[in-house]
GROMACS .gro file of C-alpha atoms in nm:
model
  260
    1MET     CA    1  -8.347  -8.241  -2.134
    2ASN     CA    2  -8.258  -7.885  -2.230
    3ASP     CA    3  -8.477  -7.649  -2.398
    4ALA     CA    4  -8.331  -7.709  -2.765
    5SER     CA    5  -8.388  -8.099  -2.702
    6ILE     CA    6  -8.743  -8.052  -2.615
    7ARG     CA    7  -8.816  -7.793  -2.930
    8ALA     CA    8  -8.670  -8.059  -3.148
    9LEU     CA    9  -8.887  -8.331  -2.999
   10GLU     CA   10  -9.193  -8.107  -3.008
   11ARG     CA   11  -9.135  -8.035  -3.396
   12ALA     CA   12  -9.093  -8.416  -3.475
   13THR     CA   13  -9.373  -8.560  -3.275
   14SER     CA   14  -9.613  -8.258  -3.253
   15ILE     CA   15  -9.619  -8.346  -2.873
   16SER     CA   16  -9.624  -8.009  -2.692
   17THR     CA   17  -9.630  -8.136  -2.328
   18THR     CA   18  -9.284  -8.168  -2.168
   19GLU     CA   19  -9.392  -8.412  -1.928
   20SER     CA   20  -9.528  -8.659  -2.211
   21LEU     CA   21  -9.191  -8.620  -2.398
   22VAL     CA   22  -9.008  -8.695  -2.079
   23ALA     CA   23  -9.224  -8.987  -2.001
   24ILE     CA   24  -9.130  -9.148  -2.334
   25PHE     CA   25  -8.765  -9.159  -2.231
   26PHE     CA   26  -8.862  -9.249  -1.864
   27LEU     CA   27  -9.036  -9.577  -1.996
   28VAL     CA   28  -8.725  -9.650  -2.217
   29SER     CA   29  -8.486  -9.614  -1.930
   30LYS     CA   30  -8.653  -9.879  -1.718
   31PRO     CA   31  -8.554 -10.167  -1.976
   32GLU     CA   32  -8.235 -10.015  -2.075
   33HIS     CA   33  -8.113  -9.907  -1.739
   34ASP     CA   34  -8.345 -10.067  -1.490
   35ASN     CA   35  -8.448  -9.721  -1.388
   36GLU     CA   36  -8.768  -9.685  -1.186
   37LYS     CA   37  -8.722  -9.326  -1.049
   38TRP     CA   38  -8.849  -9.047  -1.285
   39ASP     CA   39  -8.575  -8.793  -1.162
   40SER     CA   40  -8.305  -9.052  -1.297
   41THR     CA   41  -8.456  -9.067  -1.652
   42PHE     CA   42  -8.139  -8.907  -1.824
   43LEU     CA   43  -7.902  -9.108  -1.597
   44ASP     CA   44  -7.722  -9.438  -1.698
   45ASP     CA   45  -7.733  -9.744  -1.459
   46THR     CA   46  -7.430  -9.599  -1.267
   47GLY     CA   47  -7.581  -9.262  -1.200
   48ARG     CA   48  -7.377  -9.072  -1.469
   49ASP     CA   49  -7.540  -8.846  -1.728
   50VAL     CA   50  -7.658  -9.075  -2.008
   51PHE     CA   51  -7.601  -8.796  -2.269
   52THR     CA   52  -7.236  -8.822  -2.208
   53TYR     CA   53  -7.225  -9.230  -2.167
   54ALA     CA   54  -6.929  -9.334  -2.368
   55ALA     CA   55  -6.762  -9.690  -2.372
   56ALA     CA   56  -6.573  -9.936  -2.577
   57LEU     CA   57  -6.749 -10.242  -2.485
   58SER     CA   58  -6.527 -10.551  -2.445
   59TYR     CA   59  -6.747 -10.786  -2.646
   60ASP     CA   60  -6.820 -10.573  -2.938
   61TRP     CA   61  -6.572 -10.269  -2.965
   62LYS     CA   62  -6.394 -10.425  -3.287
   63GLN     CA   63  -6.746 -10.437  -3.455
   64ARG     CA   64  -6.913 -10.114  -3.310
   65GLY     CA   65  -6.627  -9.917  -3.192
   66VAL     CA   66  -6.747  -9.670  -2.933
   67THR     CA   67  -7.088  -9.693  -2.780
   68ALA     CA   68  -7.234  -9.346  -2.665
   69GLY     CA   69  -7.524  -9.139  -2.574
   70ILE     CA   70  -7.881  -9.194  -2.481
   71VAL     CA   71  -7.949  -9.472  -2.714
   72GLY     CA   72  -7.604  -9.641  -2.773
   73PHE     CA   73  -7.516  -9.482  -3.092
   74THR     CA   74  -7.196  -9.637  -3.206
   75SER     CA   75  -6.902  -9.514  -3.414
   76ALA     CA   76  -6.901  -9.823  -3.620
   77ASN     CA   77  -7.129 -10.122  -3.739
   78ASP     CA   78  -6.995 -10.467  -3.850
   79GLY     CA   79  -6.647 -10.317  -3.840
   80LYS     CA   80  -6.722 -10.033  -4.077
   81ALA     CA   81  -6.712  -9.646  -3.946
   82SER     CA   82  -6.941  -9.531  -4.227
   83TRP     CA   83  -7.208  -9.776  -4.101
   84GLY     CA   84  -7.199  -9.660  -3.751
   85ASP     CA   85  -7.486  -9.395  -3.625
   86LEU     CA   86  -7.257  -9.192  -3.399
   87ARG     CA   87  -7.093  -8.998  -3.678
   88PRO     CA   88  -7.439  -8.806  -3.777
   89VAL     CA   89  -7.441  -8.708  -3.413
   90LEU     CA   90  -7.064  -8.587  -3.423
   91ASP     CA   91  -7.146  -8.395  -3.772
   92ARG     CA   92  -7.460  -8.192  -3.592
   93TYR     CA   93  -7.234  -8.157  -3.284
   94ALA     CA   94  -6.951  -7.991  -3.495
   95ARG     CA   95  -7.210  -7.778  -3.688
   96LEU     CA   96  -7.358  -7.668  -3.351
   97GLY     CA   97  -6.997  -7.522  -3.288
   98GLY     CA   98  -6.914  -7.795  -3.015
   99LYS     CA   99  -6.566  -7.829  -2.855
  100ASP     CA  100  -6.298  -8.081  -3.015
  101ALA     CA  101  -6.569  -8.185  -3.258
  102GLU     CA  102  -6.321  -8.235  -3.555
  103ARG     CA  103  -6.091  -8.441  -3.314
  104MET     CA  104  -6.371  -8.653  -3.207
  105LEU     CA  105  -6.488  -8.719  -3.558
  106SER     CA  106  -6.146  -8.825  -3.655
  107LEU     CA  107  -6.117  -9.072  -3.345
  108SER     CA  108  -6.460  -9.200  -3.432
  109GLU     CA  109  -6.313  -9.333  -3.774
  110THR     CA  110  -6.074  -9.543  -3.603
  111ALA     CA  111  -6.232  -9.631  -3.267
  112HIS     CA  112  -6.326  -9.987  -3.365
  113GLU     CA  113  -5.938 -10.059  -3.480
  114THR     CA  114  -5.714  -9.894  -3.228
  115ARG     CA  115  -5.819  -9.916  -2.864
  116ALA     CA  116  -5.625  -9.601  -2.789
  117ASP     CA  117  -5.844  -9.426  -3.030
  118ALA     CA  118  -6.146  -9.576  -2.879
  119ASP     CA  119  -6.058  -9.482  -2.524
  120ALA     CA  120  -5.959  -9.116  -2.628
  121LEU     CA  121  -6.306  -9.063  -2.773
  122CYS     CA  122  -6.460  -9.201  -2.467
  123HIS     CA  123  -6.254  -8.960  -2.248
  124SER     CA  124  -6.368  -8.690  -2.486
  125ILE     CA  125  -6.744  -8.751  -2.462
  126LYS     CA  126  -6.720  -8.801  -2.079
  127ALA     CA  127  -6.544  -8.493  -2.049
  128LEU     CA  128  -6.797  -8.265  -2.190
  129LYS     CA  129  -6.943  -7.985  -1.976
  130GLY     CA  130  -7.157  -7.681  -1.984
  131ARG     CA  131  -7.246  -7.545  -2.330
  132ASP     CA  132  -7.039  -7.835  -2.518
  133ARG     CA  133  -7.235  -8.102  -2.308
  134ASP     CA  134  -7.559  -7.942  -2.391
  135LEU     CA  135  -7.459  -7.929  -2.755
  136PHE     CA  136  -7.381  -8.285  -2.755
  137GLU     CA  137  -7.728  -8.373  -2.620
  138GLN     CA  138  -7.906  -8.134  -2.852
  139ALA     CA  139  -7.713  -8.317  -3.137
  140GLN     CA  140  -7.824  -8.661  -3.013
  141ILE     CA  141  -8.205  -8.547  -2.998
  142GLU     CA  142  -8.165  -8.393  -3.320
  143ALA     CA  143  -8.037  -8.715  -3.476
  144LEU     CA  144  -8.305  -8.914  -3.332
  145CYS     CA  145  -8.564  -8.666  -3.496
  146ALA     CA  146  -8.425  -8.664  -3.831
  147PRO     CA  147  -8.515  -8.932  -4.098
  148GLY     CA  148  -8.357  -9.249  -3.996
  149GLY     CA  149  -8.371  -9.168  -3.625
  150TYR     CA  150  -8.590  -9.365  -3.393
  151VAL     CA  151  -8.809  -9.077  -3.302
  152TYR     CA  152  -8.877  -8.958  -3.664
  153GLU     CA  153  -8.934  -9.317  -3.772
  154ALA     CA  154  -9.166  -9.395  -3.490
  155THR     CA  155  -9.388  -9.094  -3.561
  156ALA     CA  156  -9.376  -9.160  -3.925
  157ALA     CA  157  -9.481  -9.511  -3.887
  158ILE     CA  158  -9.774  -9.384  -3.654
  159GLY     CA  159  -9.886  -9.160  -3.898
  160GLY     CA  160  -9.878  -9.377  -4.187
  161LEU     CA  161 -10.157  -9.583  -4.030
  162ASP     CA  162 -10.368  -9.240  -4.007
  163LEU     CA  163 -10.323  -9.249  -3.619
  164PRO     CA  164 -10.242  -8.950  -3.412
  165PRO     CA  165  -9.894  -8.935  -3.255
  166GLN     CA  166 -10.002  -9.008  -2.896
  167PRO     CA  167  -9.720  -8.989  -2.647
  168LEU     CA  168  -9.790  -9.370  -2.563
  169TYR     CA  169  -9.779  -9.466  -2.946
  170VAL     CA  170  -9.449  -9.269  -3.003
  171ALA     CA  171  -9.322  -9.448  -2.686
  172ILE     CA  172  -9.425  -9.795  -2.780
  173VAL     CA  173  -9.269  -9.769  -3.129
  174PHE     CA  174  -8.968  -9.567  -3.027
  175ASP     CA  175  -8.875  -9.819  -2.742
  176THR     CA  176  -8.907 -10.120  -3.004
  177ALA     CA  177  -8.700  -9.951  -3.261
  178LEU     CA  178  -8.421  -9.869  -3.024
  179ASN     CA  179  -8.456 -10.231  -2.894
  180PHE     CA  180  -8.479 -10.407  -3.209
  181GLY     CA  181  -8.318 -10.172  -3.466
  182LEU     CA  182  -8.460 -10.047  -3.819
  183GLY     CA  183  -8.460 -10.230  -4.116
  184GLY     CA  184  -8.381 -10.579  -4.006
  185GLU     CA  185  -8.600 -10.898  -3.962
  186HIS     CA  186  -8.760 -10.756  -3.670
  187CYS     CA  187  -8.819 -10.384  -3.776
  188PRO     CA  188  -9.099 -10.236  -3.591
  189ARG     CA  189  -9.189 -10.010  -3.886
  190LYS     CA  190  -9.204 -10.280  -4.126
  191TRP     CA  191  -9.417 -10.478  -3.898
  192LEU     CA  192  -9.668 -10.190  -3.859
  193ALA     CA  193  -9.683 -10.117  -4.234
  194LYS     CA  194  -9.782 -10.481  -4.288
  195ASN     CA  195  -9.997 -10.561  -3.989
  196GLY     CA  196 -10.115 -10.241  -3.865
  197THR     CA  197 -10.465 -10.161  -3.876
  198ARG     CA  198 -10.547  -9.817  -4.035
  199GLY     CA  199 -10.711  -9.584  -3.794
  200ASP     CA  200 -10.756  -9.848  -3.509
  201ALA     CA  201 -10.489  -9.762  -3.248
  202LYS     CA  202 -10.621 -10.019  -3.002
  203LYS     CA  203 -10.617 -10.294  -3.222
  204THR     CA  204 -10.287 -10.218  -3.369
  205PHE     CA  205 -10.099 -10.170  -3.055
  206ARG     CA  206 -10.248 -10.469  -2.890
  207ALA     CA  207 -10.120 -10.693  -3.177
  208PHE     CA  208  -9.792 -10.498  -3.189
  209LEU     CA  209  -9.727 -10.539  -2.811
  210GLU     CA  210  -9.790 -10.937  -2.833
  211TRP     CA  211  -9.532 -10.922  -3.145
  212LYS     CA  212  -9.310 -10.719  -2.928
  213ALA     CA  213  -9.293 -10.956  -2.639
  214SER     CA  214  -9.227 -11.258  -2.826
  215ALA     CA  215  -8.971 -11.102  -3.086
  216GLY     CA  216  -8.792 -10.938  -2.784
  217ALA     CA  217  -8.634 -11.255  -2.654
  218LYS     CA  218  -8.484 -11.327  -3.007
  219ASN     CA  219  -8.185 -11.200  -3.175
  220ASN     CA  220  -8.030 -11.091  -2.865
  221HIS     CA  221  -8.299 -10.825  -2.818
  222ASN     CA  222  -8.324 -10.900  -2.456
  223SER     CA  223  -8.132 -11.132  -2.217
  224CYS     CA  224  -8.442 -11.360  -2.143
  225LYS     CA  225  -8.804 -11.410  -2.235
  226HIS     CA  226  -8.880 -11.265  -1.892
  227ASN     CA  227  -8.752 -10.910  -1.963
  228ALA     CA  228  -8.910 -10.913  -2.325
  229GLU     CA  229  -9.256 -10.987  -2.201
  230GLN     CA  230  -9.217 -10.727  -1.921
  231ARG     CA  231  -9.097 -10.472  -2.163
  232ALA     CA  232  -9.389 -10.501  -2.349
  233LYS     CA  233  -9.635 -10.551  -2.059
  234GLN     CA  234  -9.545 -10.193  -1.925
  235PHE     CA  235  -9.678 -10.049  -2.221
  236LYS     CA  236  -9.978 -10.279  -2.243
  237LYS     CA  237 -10.087 -10.137  -1.879
  238LEU     CA  238 -10.092  -9.781  -2.012
  239LEU     CA  239 -10.262  -9.878  -2.324
  240ASP     CA  240 -10.536 -10.085  -2.119
  241LYS     CA  241 -10.585  -9.802  -1.900
  242ASN     CA  242 -10.610  -9.533  -2.218
  243HIS     CA  243 -10.338  -9.328  -2.041
  244LEU     CA  244 -10.219  -9.214  -2.404
  245THR     CA  245 -10.054  -8.887  -2.260
  246LEU     CA  246  -9.835  -9.088  -2.024
  247PRO     CA  247  -9.916  -8.898  -1.695
  248ARG     CA  248  -9.621  -8.944  -1.454
  249ALA     CA  249  -9.793  -9.136  -1.168
  250SER     CA  250  -9.924  -9.400  -1.423
  251CYS     CA  251  -9.572  -9.441  -1.569
  252GLU     CA  252  -9.419  -9.486  -1.244
  253GLU     CA  253  -9.666  -9.755  -1.172
  254ALA     CA  254  -9.608  -9.939  -1.518
  255VAL     CA  255  -9.236  -9.971  -1.460
  256ARG     CA  256  -9.239 -10.143  -1.136
  257TRP     CA  257  -9.131 -10.482  -1.264
  258THR     CA  258  -8.828 -10.680  -1.171
  259MET     CA  259  -8.543 -10.754  -1.439
  260LYS     CA  260  -8.377 -11.068  -1.466
   0.00000   0.00000   0.00000
């Protein structure tokens, strides 16, 4: 991540150690991209820069348009461009002065309707280089750190229970929000507000991870029960060892599990 992204994350989470911030994304990269290499934290499963990932996925492009970036922002949701979360990223990219921003915004409006527009938007995102690539990364991280973004909402949920924003706690809730989404039946923020124990992190997150292991196999959150359970277990290993700051060696050990 570049310096602007690190600063945005520091402001949103109050976590000031770069290794801990990178570790949060490293832990997510295992279940998302089957990655176990620290240096590949910000690469997709093909080895490309995850911040410029873009695809019109064959099974859902008419519903979601283009899926892009580090958490799979989509240009539409349920066939409506106004419901997608890529638009706020592109708006930020435009305000930062990114190249071709207006054209990309225009394409995002119709990427779920016209395959040519979807392909053109994918090409524009994948082609970002240098300063423009860095601005697109910054736009994504800032969106995650704004109200409604996964990092912001994870940190807010933790604070709502009078718990400190330890890197491990943020990682647990961030990963779950990314996997389950926010606001639906399996919303992690709703679960924590209803079931969390104020001031008791161990009790809260042990129960949360049990729920995560079960809920992760429902609603297409994971492809199978095994992956859902292992996705939760990697965080439980760190919680049981009280490795709250996410030291690199401990994280690398925690992600050594086989995806199915």
